[in-house]
mmCIF file of C-alpha atoms in Angstrom:
data_model
loop_
_atom_site.group_PDB
_atom_site.id
_atom_site.type_symbol
_atom_site.label_atom_id
_atom_site.label_comp_id
_atom_site.label_asym_id
_atom_site.label_seq_id
_atom_site.Cartn_x
_atom_site.Cartn_y
_atom_site.Cartn_z
ATOM 1 C CA UNK A 1 108.654 144.638 68.714
ATOM 2 C CA UNK A 2 109.006 143.547 64.993
ATOM 3 C CA UNK A 3 105.786 141.895 63.667
ATOM 4 C CA UNK A 4 104.940 140.288 60.548
ATOM 5 C CA UNK A 5 101.151 140.131 60.005
ATOM 6 C CA UNK A 6 99.458 138.393 56.985
ATOM 7 C CA UNK A 7 96.123 139.116 55.937
ATOM 8 C CA UNK A 8 94.277 138.110 52.879
ATOM 9 C CA UNK A 9 91.526 140.579 53.167
ATOM 10 C CA UNK A 10 92.970 144.003 53.272
ATOM 11 C CA UNK A 11 92.768 146.818 51.180
ATOM 12 C CA UNK A 12 94.927 147.262 48.146
ATOM 13 C CA UNK A 13 95.075 149.830 45.103
ATOM 14 C CA UNK A 14 92.527 147.524 43.431
ATOM 15 C CA UNK A 15 90.248 146.391 45.982
ATOM 16 C CA UNK A 16 90.310 149.434 48.126
ATOM 17 C CA UNK A 17 87.256 148.400 50.331
ATOM 18 C CA UNK A 18 88.374 144.929 50.934
ATOM 19 C CA UNK A 19 89.230 144.325 54.762
ATOM 20 C CA UNK A 20 88.966 148.187 55.920
ATOM 21 C CA UNK A 21 88.249 147.022 59.375
ATOM 22 C CA UNK A 22 91.662 145.398 59.243
ATOM 23 C CA UNK A 23 93.168 148.552 58.016
ATOM 24 C CA UNK A 24 91.609 150.692 60.614
ATOM 25 C CA UNK A 25 93.334 148.494 63.293
ATOM 26 C CA UNK A 26 96.672 148.486 61.714
ATOM 27 C CA UNK A 27 96.764 152.173 61.442
ATOM 28 C CA UNK A 28 95.681 152.749 65.059
ATOM 29 C CA UNK A 29 98.453 150.368 65.910
ATOM 30 C CA UNK A 30 100.898 152.305 63.808
ATOM 31 C CA UNK A 31 99.717 155.666 65.636
ATOM 32 C CA UNK A 32 100.017 153.967 69.172
ATOM 33 C CA UNK A 33 103.639 153.480 68.456
ATOM 34 C CA UNK A 34 106.133 150.689 69.779
ATOM 35 C CA UNK A 35 105.366 147.981 67.063
ATOM 36 C CA UNK A 36 107.546 147.821 63.615
ATOM 37 C CA UNK A 37 104.595 146.339 61.606
ATOM 38 C CA UNK A 38 105.375 144.442 58.181
ATOM 39 C CA UNK A 39 101.917 144.053 56.328
ATOM 40 C CA UNK A 40 101.577 141.260 54.045
ATOM 41 C CA UNK A 41 98.392 140.781 51.800
ATOM 42 C CA UNK A 42 98.591 137.866 49.640
ATOM 43 C CA UNK A 43 97.005 138.214 46.180
ATOM 44 C CA UNK A 44 95.234 135.166 44.696
ATOM 45 C CA UNK A 45 95.328 134.572 41.065
ATOM 46 C CA UNK A 46 94.263 131.525 38.989
ATOM 47 C CA UNK A 47 96.071 129.992 36.346
ATOM 48 C CA UNK A 48 95.654 131.041 32.658
ATOM 49 C CA UNK A 49 93.275 131.466 30.929
ATOM 50 C CA UNK A 50 90.931 132.233 34.157
ATOM 51 C CA UNK A 51 93.264 135.208 34.775
ATOM 52 C CA UNK A 52 92.067 136.896 32.046
ATOM 53 C CA UNK A 53 88.565 137.051 33.386
ATOM 54 C CA UNK A 54 87.195 139.522 36.063
ATOM 55 C CA UNK A 55 87.894 140.014 38.828
ATOM 56 C CA UNK A 56 91.145 138.396 38.563
ATOM 57 C CA UNK A 57 92.285 140.340 35.485
ATOM 58 C CA UNK A 58 91.889 143.444 37.851
ATOM 59 C CA UNK A 59 93.325 142.058 40.835
ATOM 60 C CA UNK A 60 96.539 141.266 38.488
ATOM 61 C CA UNK A 61 97.252 144.949 38.358
ATOM 62 C CA UNK A 62 97.762 145.291 41.934
ATOM 63 C CA UNK A 63 101.401 146.360 42.309
ATOM 64 C CA UNK A 64 104.039 144.355 44.560
ATOM 65 C CA UNK A 65 103.976 147.099 47.235
ATOM 66 C CA UNK A 66 101.652 149.951 48.081
ATOM 67 C CA UNK A 67 101.337 152.361 51.274
ATOM 68 C CA UNK A 68 97.985 152.914 53.302
ATOM 69 C CA UNK A 69 98.296 155.653 55.841
ATOM 70 C CA UNK A 70 101.716 155.168 56.516
ATOM 71 C CA UNK A 71 101.967 151.698 56.412
ATOM 72 C CA UNK A 72 103.777 149.573 53.702
ATOM 73 C CA UNK A 73 101.848 146.697 52.379
ATOM 74 C CA UNK A 74 103.483 143.793 50.616
ATOM 75 C CA UNK A 75 101.120 142.238 47.577
ATOM 76 C CA UNK A 76 102.951 138.938 46.847
ATOM 77 C CA UNK A 77 101.276 136.575 44.071
ATOM 78 C CA UNK A 78 99.708 133.119 44.874
ATOM 79 C CA UNK A 79 98.155 130.706 42.785
ATOM 80 C CA UNK A 80 94.541 130.247 43.471
ATOM 81 C CA UNK A 81 92.348 127.599 42.447
ATOM 82 C CA UNK A 82 88.791 128.893 41.953
ATOM 83 C CA UNK A 83 85.825 126.771 43.682
ATOM 84 C CA UNK A 84 87.417 123.691 44.171
ATOM 85 C CA UNK A 85 91.138 124.839 45.725
ATOM 86 C CA UNK A 86 90.186 126.559 49.098
ATOM 87 C CA UNK A 87 91.530 123.838 51.359
ATOM 88 C CA UNK A 88 94.959 124.103 49.681
ATOM 89 C CA UNK A 89 95.167 127.691 49.884
ATOM 90 C CA UNK A 90 97.325 128.102 53.238
ATOM 91 C CA UNK A 91 99.936 126.007 51.508
ATOM 92 C CA UNK A 92 100.076 127.754 48.000
ATOM 93 C CA UNK A 93 100.227 131.036 50.325
ATOM 94 C CA UNK A 94 102.993 129.955 52.427
ATOM 95 C CA UNK A 95 105.092 128.889 49.260
ATOM 96 C CA UNK A 96 104.665 131.800 47.692
ATOM 97 C CA UNK A 97 105.189 134.519 50.748
ATOM 98 C CA UNK A 98 108.189 132.385 52.311
ATOM 99 C CA UNK A 99 110.997 133.521 50.100
ATOM 100 C CA UNK A 100 109.790 137.033 50.541
ATOM 101 C CA UNK A 101 109.712 136.742 54.286
ATOM 102 C CA UNK A 102 113.082 135.014 54.771
ATOM 103 C CA UNK A 103 114.794 138.125 53.130
ATOM 104 C CA UNK A 104 112.882 140.295 55.339
ATOM 105 C CA UNK A 105 113.780 138.315 58.364
ATOM 106 C CA UNK A 106 117.467 138.173 57.539
ATOM 107 C CA UNK A 107 117.797 141.759 57.073
ATOM 108 C CA UNK A 108 115.905 142.734 60.162
ATOM 109 C CA UNK A 109 114.729 139.635 62.374
ATOM 110 C CA UNK A 110 110.882 139.906 63.050
ATOM 111 C CA UNK A 111 109.731 138.650 66.909
ATOM 112 C CA UNK A 112 106.055 137.351 66.046
ATOM 113 C CA UNK A 113 104.414 136.329 63.076
ATOM 114 C CA UNK A 114 100.513 136.885 63.110
ATOM 115 C CA UNK A 115 97.307 135.954 61.146
ATOM 116 C CA UNK A 116 94.455 138.501 60.738
ATOM 117 C CA UNK A 117 92.105 135.574 59.912
ATOM 118 C CA UNK A 118 91.732 131.951 60.853
ATOM 119 C CA UNK A 119 91.638 130.287 57.282
ATOM 120 C CA UNK A 120 93.465 130.554 55.026
ATOM 121 C CA UNK A 121 95.800 132.943 56.898
ATOM 122 C CA UNK A 122 96.289 131.049 60.130
ATOM 123 C CA UNK A 123 97.830 127.689 58.969
ATOM 124 C CA UNK A 124 99.758 129.753 56.002
ATOM 125 C CA UNK A 125 101.193 131.939 58.979
ATOM 126 C CA UNK A 126 102.014 128.872 61.280
ATOM 127 C CA UNK A 127 103.990 127.525 58.132
ATOM 128 C CA UNK A 128 105.865 130.976 57.999
ATOM 129 C CA UNK A 129 106.488 131.025 61.797
ATOM 130 C CA UNK A 130 107.661 127.188 61.767
ATOM 131 C CA UNK A 131 110.230 128.173 59.213
ATOM 132 C CA UNK A 132 111.669 131.230 60.887
ATOM 133 C CA UNK A 133 111.444 129.698 64.308
ATOM 134 C CA UNK A 134 109.070 132.391 65.906
ATOM 135 C CA UNK A 135 106.134 132.431 67.847
ATOM 136 C CA UNK A 136 102.616 132.683 66.302
ATOM 137 C CA UNK A 137 99.345 134.551 66.796
ATOM 138 C CA UNK A 138 95.815 134.111 64.778
ATOM 139 C CA UNK A 139 92.537 135.880 65.230
ATOM 140 C CA UNK A 140 89.317 134.512 64.617
ATOM 141 C CA UNK A 141 86.619 136.724 63.100
ATOM 142 C CA UNK A 142 83.521 134.726 62.327
ATOM 143 C CA UNK A 143 82.795 132.846 59.279
ATOM 144 C CA UNK A 144 86.560 131.806 58.962
ATOM 145 C CA UNK A 145 85.558 129.539 62.252
ATOM 146 C CA UNK A 146 81.842 128.815 61.385
ATOM 147 C CA UNK A 147 82.470 127.966 57.365
ATOM 148 C CA UNK A 148 85.961 126.748 57.379
ATOM 149 C CA UNK A 149 85.699 124.873 60.691
ATOM 150 C CA UNK A 150 83.016 122.673 58.978
ATOM 151 C CA UNK A 151 85.206 121.409 56.353
ATOM 152 C CA UNK A 152 87.494 118.814 57.391
ATOM 153 C CA UNK A 153 90.495 119.052 55.566
ATOM 154 C CA UNK A 154 90.434 122.993 56.646
ATOM 155 C CA UNK A 155 89.783 122.097 60.010
ATOM 156 C CA UNK A 156 92.648 119.552 60.427
ATOM 157 C CA UNK A 157 94.898 122.817 59.399
ATOM 158 C CA UNK A 158 93.136 125.158 61.826
ATOM 159 C CA UNK A 159 93.741 122.932 64.703
ATOM 160 C CA UNK A 160 97.353 122.148 63.894
ATOM 161 C CA UNK A 161 98.031 125.916 63.654
ATOM 162 C CA UNK A 162 96.167 126.463 66.928
ATOM 163 C CA UNK A 163 98.188 123.884 68.743
ATOM 164 C CA UNK A 164 101.212 125.844 67.434
ATOM 165 C CA UNK A 165 100.079 129.291 68.307
ATOM 166 C CA UNK A 166 101.008 131.353 71.419
ATOM 167 C CA UNK A 167 97.700 133.007 71.494
ATOM 168 C CA UNK A 168 94.111 132.720 69.804
ATOM 169 C CA UNK A 169 92.401 136.127 69.422
ATOM 170 C CA UNK A 170 88.640 136.097 69.077
ATOM 171 C CA UNK A 171 86.134 139.002 68.153
ATOM 172 C CA UNK A 172 83.844 137.655 70.804
ATOM 173 C CA UNK A 173 83.573 135.341 74.155
ATOM 174 C CA UNK A 174 80.916 133.539 72.189
ATOM 175 C CA UNK A 175 82.963 132.983 69.078
ATOM 176 C CA UNK A 176 85.681 131.633 71.476
ATOM 177 C CA UNK A 177 83.294 129.154 72.885
ATOM 178 C CA UNK A 178 82.577 127.996 69.265
ATOM 179 C CA UNK A 179 86.512 127.671 68.943
ATOM 180 C CA UNK A 180 86.671 125.510 71.886
ATOM 181 C CA UNK A 181 83.991 123.342 70.790
ATOM 182 C CA UNK A 182 85.948 122.651 67.564
ATOM 183 C CA UNK A 183 88.911 121.518 69.728
ATOM 184 C CA UNK A 184 91.085 124.690 70.414
ATOM 185 C CA UNK A 185 92.663 125.476 73.812
ATOM 186 C CA UNK A 186 90.777 127.636 75.740
ATOM 187 C CA UNK A 187 93.668 128.688 77.924
ATOM 188 C CA UNK A 188 95.212 130.303 74.516
ATOM 189 C CA UNK A 189 92.047 132.372 73.943
ATOM 190 C CA UNK A 190 92.085 136.180 74.193
ATOM 191 C CA UNK A 191 89.149 138.247 73.467
ATOM 192 C CA UNK A 192 89.875 141.218 71.108
ATOM 193 C CA UNK A 193 86.500 143.301 70.301
ATOM 194 C CA UNK A 194 86.790 145.373 67.125
ATOM 195 C CA UNK A 195 87.337 148.906 67.351
ATOM 196 C CA UNK A 196 85.438 152.017 66.122
ATOM 197 C CA UNK A 197 86.065 155.448 64.174
ATOM 198 C CA UNK A 198 84.397 157.408 66.674
ATOM 199 C CA UNK A 199 85.060 160.685 64.708
ATOM 200 C CA UNK A 200 83.196 159.210 61.840
ATOM 201 C CA UNK A 201 80.649 157.075 63.513
ATOM 202 C CA UNK A 202 78.723 159.382 65.733
ATOM 203 C CA UNK A 203 74.919 160.316 65.985
ATOM 204 C CA UNK A 204 73.651 163.207 63.636
ATOM 205 C CA UNK A 205 70.112 164.558 64.805
ATOM 206 C CA UNK A 206 67.823 162.054 63.165
ATOM 207 C CA UNK A 207 65.465 164.720 61.872
ATOM 208 C CA UNK A 208 68.757 166.571 60.005
ATOM 209 C CA UNK A 209 69.888 163.182 59.020
ATOM 210 C CA UNK A 210 66.384 162.339 57.507
ATOM 211 C CA UNK A 211 66.217 165.666 55.652
ATOM 212 C CA UNK A 212 69.597 164.972 54.034
ATOM 213 C CA UNK A 213 68.804 161.591 52.805
ATOM 214 C CA UNK A 214 67.089 162.798 49.489
ATOM 215 C CA UNK A 215 70.253 164.736 48.006
ATOM 216 C CA UNK A 216 72.888 162.354 49.535
ATOM 217 C CA UNK A 217 71.548 158.969 48.775
ATOM 218 C CA UNK A 218 68.242 159.641 46.576
ATOM 219 C CA UNK A 219 66.268 158.376 49.703
ATOM 220 C CA UNK A 220 62.989 160.111 50.705
ATOM 221 C CA UNK A 221 61.053 158.649 53.445
ATOM 222 C CA UNK A 222 57.565 160.078 54.479
ATOM 223 C CA UNK A 223 57.008 162.280 57.345
ATOM 224 C CA UNK A 224 56.204 160.006 60.526
ATOM 225 C CA UNK A 225 57.316 156.954 58.861
ATOM 226 C CA UNK A 226 59.739 154.273 60.515
ATOM 227 C CA UNK A 227 63.042 153.872 58.729
ATOM 228 C CA UNK A 228 64.635 150.322 59.127
ATOM 229 C CA UNK A 229 68.101 149.849 57.702
ATOM 230 C CA UNK A 230 69.717 146.902 56.827
ATOM 231 C CA UNK A 231 73.115 147.050 55.915
ATOM 232 C CA UNK A 232 75.457 144.431 54.337
ATOM 233 C CA UNK A 233 76.019 142.156 51.196
ATOM 234 C CA UNK A 234 72.801 141.013 49.483
ATOM 235 C CA UNK A 235 73.806 137.245 50.209
ATOM 236 C CA UNK A 236 71.648 134.577 51.706
ATOM 237 C CA UNK A 237 73.278 134.184 55.070
ATOM 238 C CA UNK A 238 72.651 138.146 55.710
ATOM 239 C CA UNK A 239 69.100 137.317 56.044
ATOM 240 C CA UNK A 240 67.679 140.405 54.233
ATOM 241 C CA UNK A 241 64.695 138.418 53.057
ATOM 242 C CA UNK A 242 63.424 137.949 56.586
ATOM 243 C CA UNK A 243 63.852 141.770 56.943
ATOM 244 C CA UNK A 244 61.455 142.286 53.983
ATOM 245 C CA UNK A 245 59.072 139.566 54.887
ATOM 246 C CA UNK A 246 58.967 141.384 58.396
ATOM 247 C CA UNK A 247 57.338 144.433 56.706
ATOM 248 C CA UNK A 248 53.876 142.527 56.677
ATOM 249 C CA UNK A 249 53.651 143.315 60.217
ATOM 250 C CA UNK A 250 54.898 146.571 59.979
ATOM 251 C CA UNK A 251 52.662 148.479 57.754
ATOM 252 C CA UNK A 252 54.050 151.817 58.138
ATOM 253 C CA UNK A 253 57.693 151.084 58.041
ATOM 254 C CA UNK A 254 60.329 151.587 55.295
ATOM 255 C CA UNK A 255 63.142 149.295 54.646
ATOM 256 C CA UNK A 256 66.588 150.669 53.404
ATOM 257 C CA UNK A 257 69.142 147.887 52.050
ATOM 258 C CA UNK A 258 72.366 149.243 51.864
ATOM 259 C CA UNK A 259 74.729 146.574 49.796
ATOM 260 C CA UNK A 260 74.974 144.871 46.871
ATOM 261 C CA UNK A 261 75.387 141.164 46.037
ATOM 262 C CA UNK A 262 73.958 138.390 44.010
ATOM 263 C CA UNK A 263 70.725 137.995 45.636
ATOM 264 C CA UNK A 264 69.203 141.326 44.680
ATOM 265 C CA UNK A 265 67.255 140.160 41.537
ATOM 266 C CA UNK A 266 65.470 137.954 44.115
ATOM 267 C CA UNK A 267 65.078 140.277 46.774
ATOM 268 C CA UNK A 268 63.521 142.707 44.441
ATOM 269 C CA UNK A 269 61.188 140.142 43.368
ATOM 270 C CA UNK A 270 60.195 139.808 46.943
ATOM 271 C CA UNK A 271 60.122 143.231 47.909
ATOM 272 C CA UNK A 272 57.631 144.160 44.821
ATOM 273 C CA UNK A 273 54.531 143.700 46.722
ATOM 274 C CA UNK A 274 55.663 146.176 49.120
ATOM 275 C CA UNK A 275 56.056 148.757 46.489
ATOM 276 C CA UNK A 276 57.626 152.194 47.507
ATOM 277 C CA UNK A 277 58.408 150.938 51.224
ATOM 278 C CA UNK A 278 61.718 149.069 50.186
ATOM 279 C CA UNK A 279 64.608 150.928 48.931
ATOM 280 C CA UNK A 280 67.605 149.231 47.390
ATOM 281 C CA UNK A 281 70.637 151.894 47.917
ATOM 282 C CA UNK A 282 73.253 149.563 46.717
ATOM 283 C CA UNK A 283 77.008 150.311 47.830
ATOM 284 C CA UNK A 284 76.609 152.857 50.523
ATOM 285 C CA UNK A 285 79.941 154.523 51.114
ATOM 286 C CA UNK A 286 81.702 154.477 54.546
ATOM 287 C CA UNK A 287 81.421 158.096 54.473
ATOM 288 C CA UNK A 288 77.624 158.149 54.112
ATOM 289 C CA UNK A 289 76.791 155.384 56.218
ATOM 290 C CA UNK A 290 76.783 157.135 59.334
ATOM 291 C CA UNK A 291 74.244 159.255 57.969
ATOM 292 C CA UNK A 292 71.979 156.757 57.121
ATOM 293 C CA UNK A 293 72.377 154.991 60.342
ATOM 294 C CA UNK A 294 71.537 158.037 62.112
ATOM 295 C CA UNK A 295 68.388 158.580 60.057
ATOM 296 C CA UNK A 296 67.232 155.086 61.070
ATOM 297 C CA UNK A 297 64.785 153.973 63.757
ATOM 298 C CA UNK A 298 66.346 150.675 63.795
ATOM 299 C CA UNK A 299 69.093 148.818 62.158
ATOM 300 C CA UNK A 300 68.241 145.156 61.366
ATOM 301 C CA UNK A 301 70.743 142.488 60.554
ATOM 302 C CA UNK A 302 68.966 138.970 60.512
ATOM 303 C CA UNK A 303 72.253 137.150 59.844
ATOM 304 C CA UNK A 304 72.703 133.514 59.784
ATOM 305 C CA UNK A 305 76.034 133.813 61.931
ATOM 306 C CA UNK A 306 78.638 136.408 62.883
ATOM 307 C CA UNK A 307 81.514 136.875 65.111
ATOM 308 C CA UNK A 308 80.881 140.298 66.389
ATOM 309 C CA UNK A 309 79.713 142.660 63.320
ATOM 310 C CA UNK A 310 81.648 145.789 63.125
ATOM 311 C CA UNK A 311 78.244 147.417 61.677
ATOM 312 C CA UNK A 312 76.644 146.417 65.129
ATOM 313 C CA UNK A 313 79.131 148.712 67.117
ATOM 314 C CA UNK A 314 78.754 151.302 63.976
ATOM 315 C CA UNK A 315 75.001 151.452 63.940
ATOM 316 C CA UNK A 316 74.991 151.942 67.807
ATOM 317 C CA UNK A 317 77.595 154.718 67.827
ATOM 318 C CA UNK A 318 74.995 156.853 65.530
ATOM 319 C CA UNK A 319 72.283 156.185 67.953
ATOM 320 C CA UNK A 320 70.420 153.243 65.949
ATOM 321 C CA UNK A 321 69.144 150.573 68.373
ATOM 322 C CA UNK A 322 69.693 147.030 66.759
ATOM 323 C CA UNK A 323 67.373 143.955 66.059
ATOM 324 C CA UNK A 324 69.597 141.054 65.754
ATOM 325 C CA UNK A 325 69.438 136.986 66.286
ATOM 326 C CA UNK A 326 71.149 135.530 69.212
ATOM 327 C CA UNK A 327 74.337 134.832 67.113
ATOM 328 C CA UNK A 328 77.975 135.276 67.889
ATOM 329 C CA UNK A 329 78.754 138.409 70.225
ATOM 330 C CA UNK A 330 75.086 139.570 70.292
ATOM 331 C CA UNK A 331 74.653 139.331 73.968
ATOM 332 C CA UNK A 332 78.020 140.944 74.296
ATOM 333 C CA UNK A 333 76.612 144.051 72.329
ATOM 334 C CA UNK A 334 72.917 143.835 73.071
ATOM 335 C CA UNK A 335 73.579 144.333 76.959
ATOM 336 C CA UNK A 336 70.524 146.514 77.718
ATOM 337 C CA UNK A 337 67.187 147.463 76.053
ATOM 338 C CA UNK A 338 68.715 150.664 74.962
ATOM 339 C CA UNK A 339 71.034 148.714 72.726
ATOM 340 C CA UNK A 340 67.894 147.383 70.859
ATOM 341 C CA UNK A 341 66.516 143.728 70.967
ATOM 342 C CA UNK A 342 67.604 140.099 69.956
ATOM 343 C CA UNK A 343 65.028 138.354 68.048
ATOM 344 C CA UNK A 344 64.728 134.852 66.462
ATOM 345 C CA UNK A 345 65.540 134.458 62.700
ATOM 346 C CA UNK A 346 61.660 134.877 61.519
ATOM 347 C CA UNK A 347 59.598 137.533 60.103
ATOM 348 C CA UNK A 348 57.208 137.488 63.058
ATOM 349 C CA UNK A 349 60.044 137.786 65.651
ATOM 350 C CA UNK A 350 61.614 140.512 63.911
ATOM 351 C CA UNK A 351 58.601 142.631 63.269
ATOM 352 C CA UNK A 352 57.516 142.094 66.870
ATOM 353 C CA UNK A 353 61.320 143.265 68.133
ATOM 354 C CA UNK A 354 60.729 146.352 65.711
ATOM 355 C CA UNK A 355 57.399 147.190 67.111
ATOM 356 C CA UNK A 356 58.843 146.810 70.729
ATOM 357 C CA UNK A 357 61.781 149.366 69.863
ATOM 358 C CA UNK A 358 59.329 151.750 67.781
ATOM 359 C CA UNK A 359 57.130 151.594 70.791
ATOM 360 C CA UNK A 360 59.386 153.033 73.201
ATOM 361 C CA UNK A 361 61.833 155.906 71.331
ATOM 362 C CA UNK A 362 65.336 156.230 72.630
ATOM 363 C CA UNK A 363 67.511 159.208 72.483
ATOM 364 C CA UNK A 364 70.100 158.682 70.394
ATOM 365 C CA UNK A 365 72.837 159.959 72.810
ATOM 366 C CA UNK A 366 71.562 156.973 75.102
ATOM 367 C CA UNK A 367 71.854 154.408 72.469
ATOM 368 C CA UNK A 368 75.316 155.564 71.338
ATOM 369 C CA UNK A 369 76.566 155.623 75.033
ATOM 370 C CA UNK A 370 76.329 151.351 74.898
ATOM 371 C CA UNK A 371 79.296 151.573 72.801
ATOM 372 C CA UNK A 372 81.324 154.030 74.749
ATOM 373 C CA UNK A 373 84.210 151.724 75.277
ATOM 374 C CA UNK A 374 84.784 151.020 71.560
ATOM 375 C CA UNK A 375 87.676 152.715 69.747
ATOM 376 C CA UNK A 376 90.216 151.901 67.524
ATOM 377 C CA UNK A 377 92.728 153.217 70.142
ATOM 378 C CA UNK A 378 91.313 150.651 72.465
ATOM 379 C CA UNK A 379 91.603 147.930 69.972
ATOM 380 C CA UNK A 380 95.414 148.780 69.283
ATOM 381 C CA UNK A 381 96.450 149.050 72.880
ATOM 382 C CA UNK A 382 94.570 145.468 73.440
ATOM 383 C CA UNK A 383 95.960 143.702 70.350
ATOM 384 C CA UNK A 384 99.740 145.063 71.350
ATOM 385 C CA UNK A 385 99.221 144.008 74.745
ATOM 386 C CA UNK A 386 98.372 140.395 73.427
ATOM 387 C CA UNK A 387 101.189 140.429 70.913
ATOM 388 C CA UNK A 388 103.620 141.447 73.900
ATOM 389 C CA UNK A 389 102.255 138.346 75.968
ATOM 390 C CA UNK A 390 103.077 136.036 73.152
ATOM 391 C CA UNK A 391 106.527 136.986 72.353
#
């Protein structure tokens, strides 16, 4: 089976951390075998003189082709119109990519066109699939549905692409219900849960992890103090302000924020009254994240919206119970008290849920067992099945 997959979010030599989870999925698919995969990661660059500004100046250095774990990734350019041009990105991407894919298809025909996000990838891939006369699959991950689905021009393109597609993948059943509410065909939905790097995300004895934090991350927590970890970009929809405010009802707890973003200054100002109990760690590497999560008594993610967050699964795999809102696939992950608690998005409710978790400490192995079925190998097997069905 020869598959052309389009993903605007994917690692490249100039943006190594972008879309790492998509790369993990495709690497597992390569290891599985039976799929000849061509990966296209379009790079958006604005017209001159905006192209001279960062980050676009850095993005322009991306080569036309790169290698990632044995997978060849193609990086054609398309014209990006910052701030106001989002609804038009699918057409611009398709126009930029079509000459390349027509040539590749003529050399060795594809069997299927795939999109790894619903917008802008989905409508762009739909144009390509239509031009090549091939079946189409599109995956929904969260914000591509919740944000772009609220924009009429984008939604019209998404619905047209969904009508054309043979299968619509969704990271959770809950996100699938949101897709149906937008007008997509429920009969086409296929749940495709995220994977997990089981070699990386596994429990480290909490005491040992705590002892390693000062040297590894510059983080020192007093003996006996609960450690709460809140990973994610420092932006409003991730809800770090709610986690900080919850400390008012958790007088002994320390909170570590792992991430960077435009809200950092405001969050630091909010955290000032809590003194040394709030720790801003900056961007924590993928290698250090398992250590931080293993050291945590709970991982808090008060996001406004998610599909099914990879970090939920990674935290549980390290033995850290979750405190998350009732969003997306939360109830598909927190299926027992061993996985944590679901709490309203308010400081008081978050604090009460954390206190409940702290009052009944769980063995890390028991928490990790809640995600025993998640792996990139299982993810790849399921993706291959869906693609074979959609051909």
